[in-house]
């Protein structure tokens, strides 16, 4: 099945293509859009999908993701994209300098618009923020350690990141949903 994916982020597109390739043929629409103000990823994803439904043919999906750091009261959360651009990984590590509780979670919310309705698929991964930058990847990959990766950051996992990641989880739910539709 062919589905449009709306995002300004090429890394997300590459990861979704990799995870979904057996079932879904993704057509990337590279669009930067103004996200609505909300402290909730699901609200942002639903409102954005409703807005795009006036301009884009169904079926399509988009994703809103965020890193929630417990000792910072869930910051940067819905502001992750802005904070990464402004502070980067070094800035986040500085905010956590000397902080003992480094627990955090990465959340991915996919909004799929199909059959005139929006369906949500969520992926959540618990983890910790590393003490230093480790590995490559993009965004917060070099500072996020999922709990089940033997201490490796997303950035040190390479393509194996998909097995542990918030996007791996939400995208697998999307893949199963579409798989059932086309079966
Ligand atoms: P869209 O156009 O799809 O919205 P975006 O980059 O603005 O692209 P988000 O609003 O979902 O995406 O922002 C989430 C930010 O969180 C993203 O820009 C990264 O800085 C970070 N992020 C999300 N998922 C990540 C991942 O798997 N690895 C590293 N950083 C990630």
Short mmCIF file of C-alpha atoms and ligand atoms in Angstrom, two decimals:
data_model
loop_
_atom_site.label_atom_id
_atom_site.label_comp_id
_atom_site.label_asym_id
_atom_site.label_seq_id
_atom_site.Cartn_x
_atom_site.Cartn_y
_atom_site.Cartn_z
CA UNK A 1 0.00 0.00 0.00
CA UNK A 2 1.17 3.51 -0.81
CA UNK A 3 0.96 6.07 1.98
CA UNK A 4 2.16 9.66 2.21
CA UNK A 5 4.38 10.66 5.13
CA UNK A 6 4.46 14.37 6.00
CA UNK A 7 7.58 15.63 7.76
CA UNK A 8 10.41 18.13 7.49
CA UNK A 9 12.76 15.57 9.01
CA UNK A 10 14.70 13.30 6.65
CA UNK A 11 15.98 11.08 9.48
CA UNK A 12 12.44 10.20 10.50
CA UNK A 13 11.62 9.35 6.88
CA UNK A 14 14.66 7.06 6.61
CA UNK A 15 13.72 5.24 9.82
CA UNK A 16 10.04 4.82 8.89
CA UNK A 17 11.00 3.57 5.42
CA UNK A 18 13.34 1.01 6.97
CA UNK A 19 10.79 -0.26 9.52
CA UNK A 20 7.75 -0.29 7.21
CA UNK A 21 9.30 -1.42 3.94
CA UNK A 22 7.71 -4.90 3.81
CA UNK A 23 4.16 -3.61 4.01
CA UNK A 24 4.04 0.11 3.19
CA UNK A 25 5.46 2.05 0.29
CA UNK A 26 6.11 5.51 1.76
CA UNK A 27 5.89 8.67 -0.33
CA UNK A 28 7.66 11.41 1.61
CA UNK A 29 6.15 14.91 1.49
CA UNK A 30 8.91 17.16 2.80
CA UNK A 31 6.84 19.89 4.46
CA UNK A 32 7.73 22.08 7.40
CA UNK A 33 4.60 22.96 9.30
CA UNK A 34 3.70 25.09 12.27
CA UNK A 35 2.72 22.80 15.11
CA UNK A 36 -0.19 23.92 17.33
CA UNK A 37 0.61 24.97 20.91
CA UNK A 38 -0.16 22.13 23.29
CA UNK A 39 1.64 20.25 26.03
CA UNK A 40 0.41 16.96 24.63
CA UNK A 41 1.94 15.07 21.66
CA UNK A 42 -1.38 13.40 20.78
CA UNK A 43 -3.19 16.76 20.52
CA UNK A 44 -0.41 18.12 18.32
CA UNK A 45 -0.49 15.06 16.03
CA UNK A 46 -4.30 15.05 15.68
CA UNK A 47 -4.57 18.79 15.05
CA UNK A 48 -1.75 18.68 12.50
CA UNK A 49 -3.31 15.68 10.70
CA UNK A 50 -6.70 17.44 10.55
CA UNK A 51 -5.05 20.51 9.06
CA UNK A 52 -3.15 18.50 6.45
CA UNK A 53 -6.29 16.58 5.45
CA UNK A 54 -7.41 19.73 3.58
CA UNK A 55 -4.30 19.66 1.42
CA UNK A 56 -3.08 16.06 1.14
CA UNK A 57 -4.66 13.00 -0.36
CA UNK A 58 -5.42 10.06 1.94
CA UNK A 59 -3.93 7.86 3.20
CA UNK A 60 -1.18 9.82 4.93
CA UNK A 61 0.51 9.91 8.32
CA UNK A 62 2.69 12.22 10.36
CA UNK A 63 4.54 11.79 13.63
CA UNK A 64 5.08 14.02 16.64
CA UNK A 65 7.89 12.89 18.92
CA UNK A 66 9.54 14.15 22.08
CA UNK A 67 12.09 13.46 24.79
CA UNK A 68 10.69 13.81 28.32
CA UNK A 69 13.31 14.19 31.09
CA UNK A 70 11.92 13.47 34.56
CA UNK A 71 14.20 15.74 36.61
CA UNK A 72 13.27 18.65 34.29
CA UNK A 73 9.53 18.09 34.77
CA UNK A 74 9.16 16.44 31.36
CA UNK A 75 11.09 19.12 29.46
CA UNK A 76 11.79 19.39 26.52
CA UNK A 77 8.76 17.17 25.63
CA UNK A 78 6.67 18.87 22.94
CA UNK A 79 9.43 21.47 22.54
CA UNK A 80 12.10 18.87 21.66
CA UNK A 81 12.69 20.07 18.12
CA UNK A 82 13.16 23.70 19.22
CA UNK A 83 15.35 22.77 22.19
CA UNK A 84 17.57 20.54 20.08
CA UNK A 85 18.10 23.40 17.60
CA UNK A 86 18.80 25.95 20.35
CA UNK A 87 20.66 23.97 23.02
CA UNK A 88 21.80 20.79 21.27
CA UNK A 89 22.98 17.73 23.16
CA UNK A 90 25.68 19.67 25.02
CA UNK A 91 23.08 22.11 26.31
CA UNK A 92 20.88 19.30 27.64
CA UNK A 93 23.88 17.63 29.30
CA UNK A 94 24.71 20.96 30.95
CA UNK A 95 21.16 21.24 32.31
CA UNK A 96 21.68 17.82 33.92
CA UNK A 97 25.15 18.55 35.26
CA UNK A 98 25.36 17.04 38.76
CA UNK A 99 21.79 15.74 38.58
CA UNK A 100 21.48 12.20 39.90
CA UNK A 101 18.09 11.24 38.48
CA UNK A 102 18.74 10.95 34.73
CA UNK A 103 15.61 8.99 33.83
CA UNK A 104 13.77 9.99 30.66
CA UNK A 105 11.45 8.62 28.03
CA UNK A 106 11.16 9.02 24.30
CA UNK A 107 7.63 9.09 22.90
CA UNK A 108 6.46 8.79 19.29
CA UNK A 109 2.87 9.51 18.30
CA UNK A 110 1.80 8.65 14.76
CA UNK A 111 -1.45 10.09 13.39
CA UNK A 112 -2.68 8.09 10.40
CA UNK A 113 -5.43 9.64 8.25
CA UNK A 114 -7.27 6.91 6.41
CA UNK A 115 -10.90 6.33 5.46
CA UNK A 116 -11.83 9.85 6.61
CA UNK A 117 -10.64 9.18 10.18
CA UNK A 118 -7.52 9.64 12.26
CA UNK A 119 -6.00 6.67 14.11
CA UNK A 120 -3.21 7.12 16.68
CA UNK A 121 -0.27 4.74 17.27
CA UNK A 122 1.99 5.43 20.22
CA UNK A 123 5.48 4.14 21.05
CA UNK A 124 7.12 4.81 24.42
CA UNK A 125 10.64 3.86 25.52
CA UNK A 126 11.97 4.34 29.02
CA UNK A 127 15.64 5.16 29.44
CA UNK A 128 18.26 7.50 30.85
CA UNK A 129 20.31 10.45 29.67
CA UNK A 130 24.01 9.60 29.29
CA UNK A 131 26.78 11.48 31.10
CA UNK A 132 28.48 12.31 27.79
CA UNK A 133 27.88 12.27 24.04
CA UNK A 134 28.32 8.76 22.65
CA UNK A 135 27.90 7.51 19.07
CA UNK A 136 26.42 9.08 15.95
CA UNK A 137 22.85 9.22 14.70
CA UNK A 138 20.83 12.41 14.77
CA UNK A 139 19.02 14.65 17.25
CA UNK A 140 19.21 13.31 20.81
CA UNK A 141 20.48 9.87 19.65
CA UNK A 142 23.95 10.30 21.23
CA UNK A 143 22.57 11.04 24.73
CA UNK A 144 19.57 8.69 25.09
CA UNK A 145 20.13 5.19 26.52
CA UNK A 146 17.07 2.93 26.28
CA UNK A 147 16.78 0.68 29.32
CA UNK A 148 17.15 -2.54 27.33
CA UNK A 149 20.23 -1.74 25.22
CA UNK A 150 23.02 -2.78 27.61
CA UNK A 151 24.00 0.81 28.19
CA UNK A 152 24.29 1.79 24.53
CA UNK A 153 22.87 5.10 23.35
CA UNK A 154 20.56 5.20 20.33
CA UNK A 155 23.55 6.67 18.52
CA UNK A 156 25.69 3.61 19.28
CA UNK A 157 23.04 1.15 18.09
CA UNK A 158 23.12 2.00 14.37
CA UNK A 159 20.16 0.42 12.54
CA UNK A 160 19.51 -1.75 15.62
CA UNK A 161 18.04 1.42 17.12
CA UNK A 162 14.75 0.34 15.46
CA UNK A 163 14.57 -2.71 17.76
CA UNK A 164 14.59 -0.49 20.84
CA UNK A 165 13.20 2.84 19.73
CA UNK A 166 9.98 4.76 20.34
CA UNK A 167 9.57 5.01 16.55
CA UNK A 168 10.23 1.28 16.16
CA UNK A 169 7.32 0.66 18.54
CA UNK A 170 4.81 3.11 17.06
CA UNK A 171 5.73 2.15 13.48
CA UNK A 172 5.32 -1.57 14.22
CA UNK A 173 1.76 -0.85 15.44
CA UNK A 174 1.10 1.11 12.23
CA UNK A 175 2.57 -1.72 10.12
CA UNK A 176 0.37 -4.32 11.84
CA UNK A 177 -2.74 -2.15 11.37
CA UNK A 178 -2.06 -1.67 7.65
CA UNK A 179 -1.08 -5.34 7.33
CA UNK A 180 -4.53 -6.32 8.60
CA UNK A 181 -6.25 -3.89 6.19
CA UNK A 182 -4.52 -5.31 3.12
CA UNK A 183 -4.74 -8.98 4.20
P1 LIG B 1 8.41 17.04 11.76
O1 LIG B 1 8.44 17.94 10.56
O2 LIG B 1 8.10 15.60 11.42
O3 LIG B 1 7.56 17.56 12.89
P2 LIG B 1 10.57 17.49 13.65
O4 LIG B 1 12.04 17.22 13.62
O5 LIG B 1 10.12 18.91 13.92
O6 LIG B 1 9.95 16.97 12.27
P3 LIG B 1 9.18 16.64 16.03
O7 LIG B 1 8.36 17.87 16.13
O8 LIG B 1 8.51 15.33 16.24
O9 LIG B 1 9.93 16.49 14.63
O10 LIG B 1 10.41 16.90 17.00
C1 LIG B 1 10.95 15.99 17.77
C2 LIG B 1 12.41 16.33 18.00
O11 LIG B 1 12.85 15.38 18.98
C3 LIG B 1 13.27 16.10 16.75
O12 LIG B 1 13.48 17.27 16.02
C4 LIG B 1 14.58 15.60 17.38
O13 LIG B 1 15.39 16.68 17.80
C5 LIG B 1 14.08 14.83 18.59
N1 LIG B 1 13.86 13.42 18.24
C6 LIG B 1 12.69 12.78 17.97
N2 LIG B 1 12.90 11.50 17.67
C7 LIG B 1 14.23 11.30 17.77
C8 LIG B 1 15.06 10.20 17.56
O14 LIG B 1 14.60 9.01 17.17
N3 LIG B 1 16.38 10.37 17.72
C9 LIG B 1 16.88 11.54 18.11
N4 LIG B 1 16.18 12.65 18.32
C10 LIG B 1 14.85 12.53 18.14
#
